[in-house]
XYZ file of C-alpha atoms in Angstrom:
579
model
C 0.000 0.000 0.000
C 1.392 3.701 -0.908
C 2.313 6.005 1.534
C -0.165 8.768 0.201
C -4.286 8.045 -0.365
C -4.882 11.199 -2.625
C -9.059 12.253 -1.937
C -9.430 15.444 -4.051
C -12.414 17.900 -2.450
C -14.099 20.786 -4.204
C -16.801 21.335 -2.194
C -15.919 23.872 1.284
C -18.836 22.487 3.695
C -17.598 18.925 3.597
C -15.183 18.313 6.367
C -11.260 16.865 5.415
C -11.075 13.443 7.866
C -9.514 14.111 11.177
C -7.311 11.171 10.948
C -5.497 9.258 8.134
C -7.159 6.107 9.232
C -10.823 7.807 8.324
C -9.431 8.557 5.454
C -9.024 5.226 4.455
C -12.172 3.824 5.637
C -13.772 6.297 3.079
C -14.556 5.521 -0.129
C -12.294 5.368 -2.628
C -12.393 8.174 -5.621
C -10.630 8.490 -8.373
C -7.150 10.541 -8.007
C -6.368 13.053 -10.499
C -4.050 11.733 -13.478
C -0.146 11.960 -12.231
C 2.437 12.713 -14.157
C 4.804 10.234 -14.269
C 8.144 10.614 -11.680
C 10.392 8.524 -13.795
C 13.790 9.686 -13.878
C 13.845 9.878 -17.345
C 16.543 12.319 -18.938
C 16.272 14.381 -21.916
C 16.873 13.441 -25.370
C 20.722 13.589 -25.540
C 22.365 14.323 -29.405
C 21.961 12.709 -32.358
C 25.147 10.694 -31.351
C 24.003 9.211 -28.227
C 21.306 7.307 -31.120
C 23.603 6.364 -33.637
C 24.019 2.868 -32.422
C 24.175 1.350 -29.348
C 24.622 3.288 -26.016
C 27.983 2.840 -24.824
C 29.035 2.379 -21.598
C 32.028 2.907 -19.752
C 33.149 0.719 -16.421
C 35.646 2.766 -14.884
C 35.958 1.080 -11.521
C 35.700 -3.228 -10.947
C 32.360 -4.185 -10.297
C 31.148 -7.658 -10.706
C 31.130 -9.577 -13.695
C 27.598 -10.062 -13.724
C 27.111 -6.735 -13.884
C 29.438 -6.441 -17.006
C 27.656 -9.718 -18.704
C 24.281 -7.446 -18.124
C 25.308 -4.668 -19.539
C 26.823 -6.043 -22.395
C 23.402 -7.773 -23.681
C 22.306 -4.407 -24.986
C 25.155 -2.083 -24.831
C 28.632 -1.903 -26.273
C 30.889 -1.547 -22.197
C 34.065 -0.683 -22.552
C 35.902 -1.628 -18.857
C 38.650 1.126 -18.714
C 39.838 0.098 -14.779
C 43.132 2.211 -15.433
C 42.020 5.404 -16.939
C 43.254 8.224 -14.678
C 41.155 11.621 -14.181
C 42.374 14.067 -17.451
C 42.436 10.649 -19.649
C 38.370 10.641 -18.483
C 37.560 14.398 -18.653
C 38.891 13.949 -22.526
C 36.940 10.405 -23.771
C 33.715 10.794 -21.353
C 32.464 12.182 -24.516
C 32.229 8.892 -25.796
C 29.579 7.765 -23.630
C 26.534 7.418 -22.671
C 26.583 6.395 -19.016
C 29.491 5.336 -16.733
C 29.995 3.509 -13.553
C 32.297 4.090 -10.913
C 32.770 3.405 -6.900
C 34.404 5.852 -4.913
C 37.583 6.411 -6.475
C 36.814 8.406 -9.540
C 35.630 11.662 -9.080
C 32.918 13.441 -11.039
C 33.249 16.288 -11.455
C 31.214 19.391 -12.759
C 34.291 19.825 -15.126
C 34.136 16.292 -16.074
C 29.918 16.296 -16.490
C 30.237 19.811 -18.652
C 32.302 17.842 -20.918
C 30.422 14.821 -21.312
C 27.635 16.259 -23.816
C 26.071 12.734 -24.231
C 26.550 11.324 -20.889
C 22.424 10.360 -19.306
C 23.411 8.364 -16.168
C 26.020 8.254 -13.381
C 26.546 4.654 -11.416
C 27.705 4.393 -8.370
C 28.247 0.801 -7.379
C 27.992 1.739 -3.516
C 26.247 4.145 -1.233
C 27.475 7.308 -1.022
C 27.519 9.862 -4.057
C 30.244 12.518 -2.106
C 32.331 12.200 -5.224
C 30.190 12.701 -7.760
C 28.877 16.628 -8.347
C 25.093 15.749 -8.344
C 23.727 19.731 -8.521
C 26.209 19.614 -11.689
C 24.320 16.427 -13.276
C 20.826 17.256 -12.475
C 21.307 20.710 -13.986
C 22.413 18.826 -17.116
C 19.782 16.239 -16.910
C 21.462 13.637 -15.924
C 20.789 10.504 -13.641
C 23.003 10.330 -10.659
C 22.125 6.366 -9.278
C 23.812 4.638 -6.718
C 23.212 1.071 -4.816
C 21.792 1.780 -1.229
C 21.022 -2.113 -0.377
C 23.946 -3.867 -1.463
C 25.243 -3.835 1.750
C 22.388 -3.976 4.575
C 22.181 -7.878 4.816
C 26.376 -7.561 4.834
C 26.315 -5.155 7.629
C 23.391 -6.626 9.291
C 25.572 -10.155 9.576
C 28.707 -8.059 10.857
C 26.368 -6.457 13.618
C 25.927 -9.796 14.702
C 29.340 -11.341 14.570
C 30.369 -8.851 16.383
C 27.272 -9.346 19.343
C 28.723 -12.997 19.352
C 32.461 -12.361 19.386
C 32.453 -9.931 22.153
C 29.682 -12.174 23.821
C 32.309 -15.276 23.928
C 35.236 -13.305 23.883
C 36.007 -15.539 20.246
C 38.796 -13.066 19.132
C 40.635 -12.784 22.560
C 41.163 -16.419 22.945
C 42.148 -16.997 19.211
C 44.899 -14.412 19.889
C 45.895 -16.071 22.854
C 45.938 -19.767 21.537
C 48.053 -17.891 18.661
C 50.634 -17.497 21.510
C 50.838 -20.844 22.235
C 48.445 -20.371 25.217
C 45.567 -22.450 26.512
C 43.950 -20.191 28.722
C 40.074 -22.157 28.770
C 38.978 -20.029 32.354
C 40.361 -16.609 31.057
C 37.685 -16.035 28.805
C 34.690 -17.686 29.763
C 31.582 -15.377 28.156
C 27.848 -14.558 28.616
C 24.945 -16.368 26.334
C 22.232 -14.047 23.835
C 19.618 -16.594 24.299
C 16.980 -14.537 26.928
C 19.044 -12.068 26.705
C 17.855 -8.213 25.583
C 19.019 -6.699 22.438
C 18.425 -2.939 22.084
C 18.183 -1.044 18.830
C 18.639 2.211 18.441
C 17.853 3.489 14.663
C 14.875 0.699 13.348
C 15.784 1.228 9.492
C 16.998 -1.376 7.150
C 19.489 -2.986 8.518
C 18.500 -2.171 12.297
C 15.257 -4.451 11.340
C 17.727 -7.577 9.776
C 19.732 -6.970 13.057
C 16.372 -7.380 15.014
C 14.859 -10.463 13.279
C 18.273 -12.473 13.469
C 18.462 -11.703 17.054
C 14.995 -12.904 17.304
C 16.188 -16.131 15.717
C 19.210 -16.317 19.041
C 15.982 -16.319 21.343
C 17.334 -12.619 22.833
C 14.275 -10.006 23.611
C 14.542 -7.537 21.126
C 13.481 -3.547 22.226
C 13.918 -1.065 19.293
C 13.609 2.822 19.543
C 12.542 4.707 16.236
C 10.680 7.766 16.678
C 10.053 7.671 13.029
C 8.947 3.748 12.895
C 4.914 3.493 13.666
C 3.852 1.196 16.893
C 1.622 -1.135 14.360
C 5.474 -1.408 12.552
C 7.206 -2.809 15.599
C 4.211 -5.369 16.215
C 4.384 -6.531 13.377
C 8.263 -7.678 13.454
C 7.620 -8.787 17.000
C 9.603 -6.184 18.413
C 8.877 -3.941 21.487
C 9.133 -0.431 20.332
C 9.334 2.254 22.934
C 8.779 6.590 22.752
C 12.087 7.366 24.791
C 15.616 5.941 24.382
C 15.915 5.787 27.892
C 13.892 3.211 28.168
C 15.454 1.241 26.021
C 18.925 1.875 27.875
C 17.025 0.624 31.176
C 16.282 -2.481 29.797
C 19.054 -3.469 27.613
C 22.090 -5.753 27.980
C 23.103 -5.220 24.423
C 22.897 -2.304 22.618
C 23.585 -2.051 19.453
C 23.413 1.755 16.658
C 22.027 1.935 13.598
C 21.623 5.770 13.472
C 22.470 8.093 10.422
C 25.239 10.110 10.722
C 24.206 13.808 11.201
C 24.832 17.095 13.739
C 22.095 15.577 15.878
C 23.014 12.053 15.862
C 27.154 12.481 16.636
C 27.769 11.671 20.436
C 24.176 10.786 20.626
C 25.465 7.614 22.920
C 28.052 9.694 25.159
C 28.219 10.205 28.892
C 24.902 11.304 29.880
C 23.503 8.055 28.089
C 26.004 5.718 29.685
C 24.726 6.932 32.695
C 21.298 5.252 32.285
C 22.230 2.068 31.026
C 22.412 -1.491 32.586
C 25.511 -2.058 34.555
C 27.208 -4.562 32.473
C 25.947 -3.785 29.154
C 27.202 -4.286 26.071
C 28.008 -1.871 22.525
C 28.027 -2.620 19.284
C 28.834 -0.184 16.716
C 28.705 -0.791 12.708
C 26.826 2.253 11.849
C 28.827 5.219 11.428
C 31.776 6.736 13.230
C 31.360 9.594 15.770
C 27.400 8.296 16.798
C 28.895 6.337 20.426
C 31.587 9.151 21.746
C 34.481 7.198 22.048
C 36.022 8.752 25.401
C 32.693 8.449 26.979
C 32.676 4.482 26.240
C 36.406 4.420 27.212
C 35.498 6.095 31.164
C 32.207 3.549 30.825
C 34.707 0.830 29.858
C 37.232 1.690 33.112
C 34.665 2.340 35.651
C 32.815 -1.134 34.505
C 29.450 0.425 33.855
C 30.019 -1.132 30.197
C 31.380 -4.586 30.024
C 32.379 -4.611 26.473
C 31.883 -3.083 23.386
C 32.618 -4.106 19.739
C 33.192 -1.627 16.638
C 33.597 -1.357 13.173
C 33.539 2.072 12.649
C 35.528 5.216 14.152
C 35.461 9.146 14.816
C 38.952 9.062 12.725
C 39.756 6.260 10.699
C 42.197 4.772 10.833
C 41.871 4.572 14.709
C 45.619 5.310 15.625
C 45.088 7.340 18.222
C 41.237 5.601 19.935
C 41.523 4.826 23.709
C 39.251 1.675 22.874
C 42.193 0.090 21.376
C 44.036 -0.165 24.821
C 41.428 -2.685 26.503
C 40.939 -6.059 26.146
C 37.290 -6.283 26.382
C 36.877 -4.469 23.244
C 36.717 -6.419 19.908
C 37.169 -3.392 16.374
C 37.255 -4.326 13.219
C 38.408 -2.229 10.116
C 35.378 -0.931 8.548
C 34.358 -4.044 7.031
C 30.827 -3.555 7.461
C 30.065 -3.768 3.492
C 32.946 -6.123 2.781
C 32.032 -9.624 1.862
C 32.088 -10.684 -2.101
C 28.168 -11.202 -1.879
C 27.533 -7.067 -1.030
C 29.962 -5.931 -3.510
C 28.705 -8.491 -6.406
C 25.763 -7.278 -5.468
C 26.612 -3.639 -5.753
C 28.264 -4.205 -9.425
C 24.763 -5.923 -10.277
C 22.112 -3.548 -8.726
C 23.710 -0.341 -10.149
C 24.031 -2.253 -14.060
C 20.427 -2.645 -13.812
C 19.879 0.845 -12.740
C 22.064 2.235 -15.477
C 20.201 -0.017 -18.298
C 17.289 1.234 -16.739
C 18.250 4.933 -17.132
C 19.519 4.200 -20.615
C 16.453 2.368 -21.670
C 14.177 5.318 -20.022
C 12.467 3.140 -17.827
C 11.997 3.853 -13.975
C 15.345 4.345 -12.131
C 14.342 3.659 -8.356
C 17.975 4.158 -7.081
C 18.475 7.993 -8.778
C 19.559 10.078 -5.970
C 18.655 13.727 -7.653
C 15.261 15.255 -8.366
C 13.141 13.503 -10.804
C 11.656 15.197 -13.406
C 7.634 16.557 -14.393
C 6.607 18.446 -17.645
C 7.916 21.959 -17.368
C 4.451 23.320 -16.764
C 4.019 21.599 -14.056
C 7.337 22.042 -12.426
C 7.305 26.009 -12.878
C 4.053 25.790 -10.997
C 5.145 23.473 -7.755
C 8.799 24.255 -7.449
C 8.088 27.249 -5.177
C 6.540 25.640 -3.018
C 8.971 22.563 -2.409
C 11.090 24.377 -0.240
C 7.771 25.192 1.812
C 6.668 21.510 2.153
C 10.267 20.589 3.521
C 9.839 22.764 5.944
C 6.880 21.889 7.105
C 7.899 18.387 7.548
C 10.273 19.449 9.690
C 8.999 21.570 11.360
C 5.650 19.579 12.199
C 8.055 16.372 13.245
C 10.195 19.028 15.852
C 7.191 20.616 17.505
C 5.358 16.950 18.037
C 5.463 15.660 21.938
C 5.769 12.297 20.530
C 5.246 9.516 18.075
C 3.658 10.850 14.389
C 1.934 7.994 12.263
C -0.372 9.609 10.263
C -0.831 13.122 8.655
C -3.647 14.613 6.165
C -2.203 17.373 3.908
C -4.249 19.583 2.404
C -3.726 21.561 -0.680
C -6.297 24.875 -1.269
C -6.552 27.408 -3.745
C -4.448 27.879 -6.772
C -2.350 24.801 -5.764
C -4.777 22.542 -5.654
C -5.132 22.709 -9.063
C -1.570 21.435 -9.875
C 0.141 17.758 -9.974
C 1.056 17.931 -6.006
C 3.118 14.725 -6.103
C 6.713 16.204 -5.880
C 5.138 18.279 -2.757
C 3.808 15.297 -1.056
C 7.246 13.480 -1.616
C 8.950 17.087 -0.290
C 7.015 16.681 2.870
C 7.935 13.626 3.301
C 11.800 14.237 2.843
C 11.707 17.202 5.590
C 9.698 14.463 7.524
C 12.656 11.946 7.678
C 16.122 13.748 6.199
C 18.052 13.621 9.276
C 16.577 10.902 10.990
C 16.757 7.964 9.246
C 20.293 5.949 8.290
C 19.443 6.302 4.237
C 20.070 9.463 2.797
C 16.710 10.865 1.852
C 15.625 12.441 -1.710
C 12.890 13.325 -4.052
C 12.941 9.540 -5.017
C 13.678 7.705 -2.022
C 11.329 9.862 0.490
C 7.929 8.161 0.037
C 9.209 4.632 0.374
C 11.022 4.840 2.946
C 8.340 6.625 4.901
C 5.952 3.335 3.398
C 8.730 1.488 5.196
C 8.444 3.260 8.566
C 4.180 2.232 8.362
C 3.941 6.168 7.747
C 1.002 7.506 6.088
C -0.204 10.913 4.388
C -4.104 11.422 3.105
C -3.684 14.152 0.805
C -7.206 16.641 0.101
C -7.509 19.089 -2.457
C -10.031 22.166 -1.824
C -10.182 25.056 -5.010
C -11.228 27.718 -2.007
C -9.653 29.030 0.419
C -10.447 32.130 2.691
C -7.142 33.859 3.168
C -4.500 33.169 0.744
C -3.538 32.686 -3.076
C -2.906 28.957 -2.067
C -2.526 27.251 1.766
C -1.024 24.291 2.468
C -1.729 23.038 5.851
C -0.631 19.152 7.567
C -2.397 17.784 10.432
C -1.687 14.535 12.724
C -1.968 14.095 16.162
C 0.364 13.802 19.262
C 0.448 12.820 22.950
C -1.881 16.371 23.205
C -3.952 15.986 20.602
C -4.615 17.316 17.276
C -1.263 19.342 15.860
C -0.973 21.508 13.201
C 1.469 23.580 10.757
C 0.645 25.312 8.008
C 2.273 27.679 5.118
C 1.618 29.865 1.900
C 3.876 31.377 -0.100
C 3.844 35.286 -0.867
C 5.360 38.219 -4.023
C 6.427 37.262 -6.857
C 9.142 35.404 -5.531
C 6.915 33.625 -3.753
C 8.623 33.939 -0.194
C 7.572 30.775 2.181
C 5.809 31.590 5.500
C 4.744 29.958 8.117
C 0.584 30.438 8.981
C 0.044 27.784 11.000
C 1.775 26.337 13.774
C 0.878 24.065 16.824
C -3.309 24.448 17.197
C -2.756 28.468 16.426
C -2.420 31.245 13.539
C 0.899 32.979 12.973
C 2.807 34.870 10.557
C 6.191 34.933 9.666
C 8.483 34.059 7.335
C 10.996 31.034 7.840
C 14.628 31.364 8.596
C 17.869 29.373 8.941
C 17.711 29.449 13.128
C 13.991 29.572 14.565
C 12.681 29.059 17.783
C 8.474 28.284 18.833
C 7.519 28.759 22.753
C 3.893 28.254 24.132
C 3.158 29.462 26.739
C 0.690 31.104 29.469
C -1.150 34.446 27.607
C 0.018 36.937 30.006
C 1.668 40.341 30.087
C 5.579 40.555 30.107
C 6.256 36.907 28.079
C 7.324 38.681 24.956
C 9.545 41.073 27.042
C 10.847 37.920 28.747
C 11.991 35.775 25.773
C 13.972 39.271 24.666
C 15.546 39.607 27.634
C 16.879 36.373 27.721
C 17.667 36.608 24.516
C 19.476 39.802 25.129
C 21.299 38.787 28.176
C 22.572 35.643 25.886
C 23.576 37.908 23.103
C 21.452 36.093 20.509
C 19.489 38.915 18.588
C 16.178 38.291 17.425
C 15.373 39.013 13.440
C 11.473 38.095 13.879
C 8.484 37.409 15.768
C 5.422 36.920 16.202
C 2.599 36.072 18.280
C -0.743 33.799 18.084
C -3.997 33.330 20.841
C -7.446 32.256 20.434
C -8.307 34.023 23.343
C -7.270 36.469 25.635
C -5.632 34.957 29.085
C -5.527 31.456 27.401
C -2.713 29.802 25.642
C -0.185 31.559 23.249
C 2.402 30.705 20.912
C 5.317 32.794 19.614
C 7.329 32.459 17.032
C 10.526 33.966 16.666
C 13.704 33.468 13.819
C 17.426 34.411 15.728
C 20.802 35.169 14.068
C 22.616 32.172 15.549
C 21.604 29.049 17.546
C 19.756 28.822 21.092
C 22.494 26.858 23.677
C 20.999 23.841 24.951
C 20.907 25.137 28.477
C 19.109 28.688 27.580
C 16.242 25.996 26.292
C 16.591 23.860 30.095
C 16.184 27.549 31.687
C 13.438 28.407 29.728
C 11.647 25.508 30.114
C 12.145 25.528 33.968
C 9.910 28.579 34.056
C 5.868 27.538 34.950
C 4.308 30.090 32.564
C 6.185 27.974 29.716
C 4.595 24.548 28.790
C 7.932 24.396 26.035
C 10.103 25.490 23.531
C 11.148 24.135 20.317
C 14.906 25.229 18.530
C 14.781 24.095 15.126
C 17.608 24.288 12.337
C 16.320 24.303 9.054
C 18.841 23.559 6.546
């Protein structure tokens, strides 16, 4: 089932469904024709036609892969052709495949006039210049699940080495040692397995260790209740109580701003004495020093990691104790992952070639023009929103209705759906998030979106509003767009009207409706030498509940919000960044 249920609504008095779930109990109608979101590239030159498409294979990638490509294009496999030999024969081709060695350039795309599709046969695209190829039209792809069943398996050898202490003794028998009582270990089997990040590979991780007979708890703010059920997992709303509970603990978190250090001191704290890390996510997410003074003081009993803040690891003080097992980074490195990289990303490029659906492209895909000219201002809006309806929530979000009124709910509001869903997640899940990936992954995560479409609306050229429901009840945000350069703002934000217009560094308080609150948050602000660009102010009623709203020339610290919130006529405050 999609992620979206698209109900479109032309008449005011009938009432949009308070809930996604009504929505689908409804009956069905018809959804307005879509336009279709393949990432199909324009016509290249008469060249690119002549004959068959030529590839080029600049990096190894499985044989397979080759043999696949080679049933309906002519490949040429050019493994030692440096950069300036590339930048002057890219010409020649049509698409091209590389890992993370060769670097694409814009120079290199601006001189590759019949080049439709990039392949990279791996994850990340850092060294390829996507804003350069999507300006030129063409398909940046890459191979984002080649490697989760690899690294899934490594999160568990790992759990078991450390568990039996497997690598200690073999370096001891390697001595000429027989040391049987030295390293006697601790069983999985009834055992409690906490996952932090419930993504991909975080759910393989939880159904093998399901297999091992452990408990498995999961937190995933982003991953619906119904979701962990399903899997047989116990999901909970608060990290903490996952620490509480666990006696292994192993990350599956994205690597972000808000994500490094996220296991560090003050999380130690709250853990089991005697638990146990595992690390093959990314480097920097468990604060190494913090596990090191966990490791000596024997809150943590052992920890296990493939990944580092700085890698190599010369200088880590994990590498000075014997109860912790590291491995080099070989989260993605079996045969199986990287034959299966090669494969995945030569059906994505004979995809792109053949213009058929490329699932894997990592840049926007493309509508008519019309239709484009007519939604693209208001993509940065519906970002936004996501985020900014996600950051305000107290708690769990399942479900959300958007509604589209006025002049925009006459368009083809797909890419705006699939924006809303990228502010949603980007961030906060361990797959990088785009235009193409957004709405499955959020499918994924048991997320759902009813979209309604309304010609009228009372106040604007065109509204957008989304609402769900938290722990308080019914939540929303909402936003227009104004001038001819159709400036976002923000209308709509918790269960009140405001007005103002998005910035880089925002903050949203609610609070008691009484004289001297907008005076306060200045003078704190003041006092803190953070100067306030914005604000503004919404009530339904006098002496009731207000919100403000206010934009700031550089961050909020962490313990300005802890003071702020310590204050009675304050029921919170929300800091957001917005990229």
């Amino acid at each position: 089932m999609s992620a979206r249920t698209v109900k479109k609504k032309t008449a005011k008095k009938k009432a949009a469904p308070k809930k996604a779930a009504a929505a689908k109990a409804a009956p069905k109608k018809k959804a307005p024709a879509r336009k279709t979101v393949a990432r199909k590239a324009p016509a290249r030159k008469a060249a690119a036609r002549a004959g068959r498409p030529k590839v080029l294979v600049k990096e190894k990638i499985a044989e397979s892969g080759v043999d696949l490509l080679r049933k309906e294009f002519d490949v040429d496999v050019r493994l030692d052709m440096d950069q300036e030999q590339l930048k002057k024969e890219i010409k020649k081709y049509n698409a091209i495949i590389i890992r993370s060695a060769t670097r694409m350039t814009a120079e290199v795309i601006n001189a590759a006039p019949n080049l439709k599709v990039i392949g990279r046969a791996g994850i990340g695209v850092d060294n390829v210049d996507v804003a350069a190829a999507t300006k030129k039209g063409i398909i940046v792809a890459n191979a984002p699940q080649s490697n989760i069943v690899a690294a899934a398996e490594h999160t568990i050898g790992l759990l078991l080495a450390q568990s039996r202490n497997i690598p200690q003794a073999h370096g001891s028998m390697k001595h000429g040692k027989w040391e049987r009582s030295k390293f006697g270990g601790v069983e999985l089997a009834q055992k409690t397995l906490g996952v932090v990040g419930f993504g991909r590979i975080g759910v393989l991780v939880a159904q093998r260790a399901l297999g091992l007979k452990m408990k498995v708890v999961a937190f995933d703010p982003y991953v619906s209740k119904q979701r962990f059920e399903e899997l047989g997992v116990e999901g909970v709303d608060k990290v903490e109580d996952l620490y509480r509970q666990a006696d292994f603990i192993t990350v599956h978190l994205p690597k972000s701003p808000e994500t490094k250090g996220f296991v560090g001191k003050e999380a130690f704290k709250k853990m089991k004495k005697g638990v146990r890390i595992v690390n093959c996510a990314r480097g920097g997410i468990v604060d190494e020093d913090a596990l090191a003074a966990a490791l000596k003081s024997g809150k943590v009993a052992g920890a296990a990691l493939d990944v580092f803040g700085v890698e190599p690891p010369a200088d880590s003080p994990l590498l000075g104790f014997d109860s912790v097992v590291v491995t080099p980074h070989l989260g993605a490195s079996t045969i199986e992952a990287q034959d299966r990289a090669g494969t995945i990303i030569a059906e994505q490029v004979a995809a792109a070639l053949n213009d058929q659906f490329v699932s894997n492209a990592v840049n926007i895909p493309s509508v008519s023009q019309e239709q484009m000219n007519v939604v693209r201002p208001f993509l940065p809006l519906c970002e936004k929103l996501g985020r900014l309806i996600v950051e305000i929530a107290d708690g769990t979000l399942e479900n959300f209705e958007i509604t589209y009124q006025g002049s925009i709910a006459e368009a083809d509001t797909t890419l705006l759906t699939v924006a809303f869903f990228k502010g949603l997640l980007e961030g906060r899940v361990e797959d990088a998030v785009n235009y193409v990936n957004a709405e499955g992954i959020a499918e994924e995560r048991g997320i759902r979106v009813t979209e309604s479409k309304r010609r009228q609306t009372a106040d604007f050229t065109s509204l957008i509003t989304v609402k769900s429901e938290d722990r308080r009840g019914e939540l929303t945000v909402g936003g227009t767009t104004i001038g001819p350069k159709h400036r976002p703002r923000f209308v709509k934000i918790y269960r009140h009207d405001i007005d103002i217009e998005p910035g880089r560094y925002m903050a949203f308080f609610r609070y008691d409706d009484i004289p001297g609150m907008i005076g306060k948050v200045g003078t704190m602000m003041g006092a803190n030498n953070i100067n306030i660009a914005n604000m503004n102010v919404g009530r339904k009623k006098i002496g009731g509940k207000a919100v403000m709203s206010i934009t700031l020339d550089k961050p909020i610290p962490e313990s300005i919000l802890d003071e702020i919130r310590a204050q009675p006529e304050f029921d919170d405050v929300t800091f957001i960044t917005f990229p």
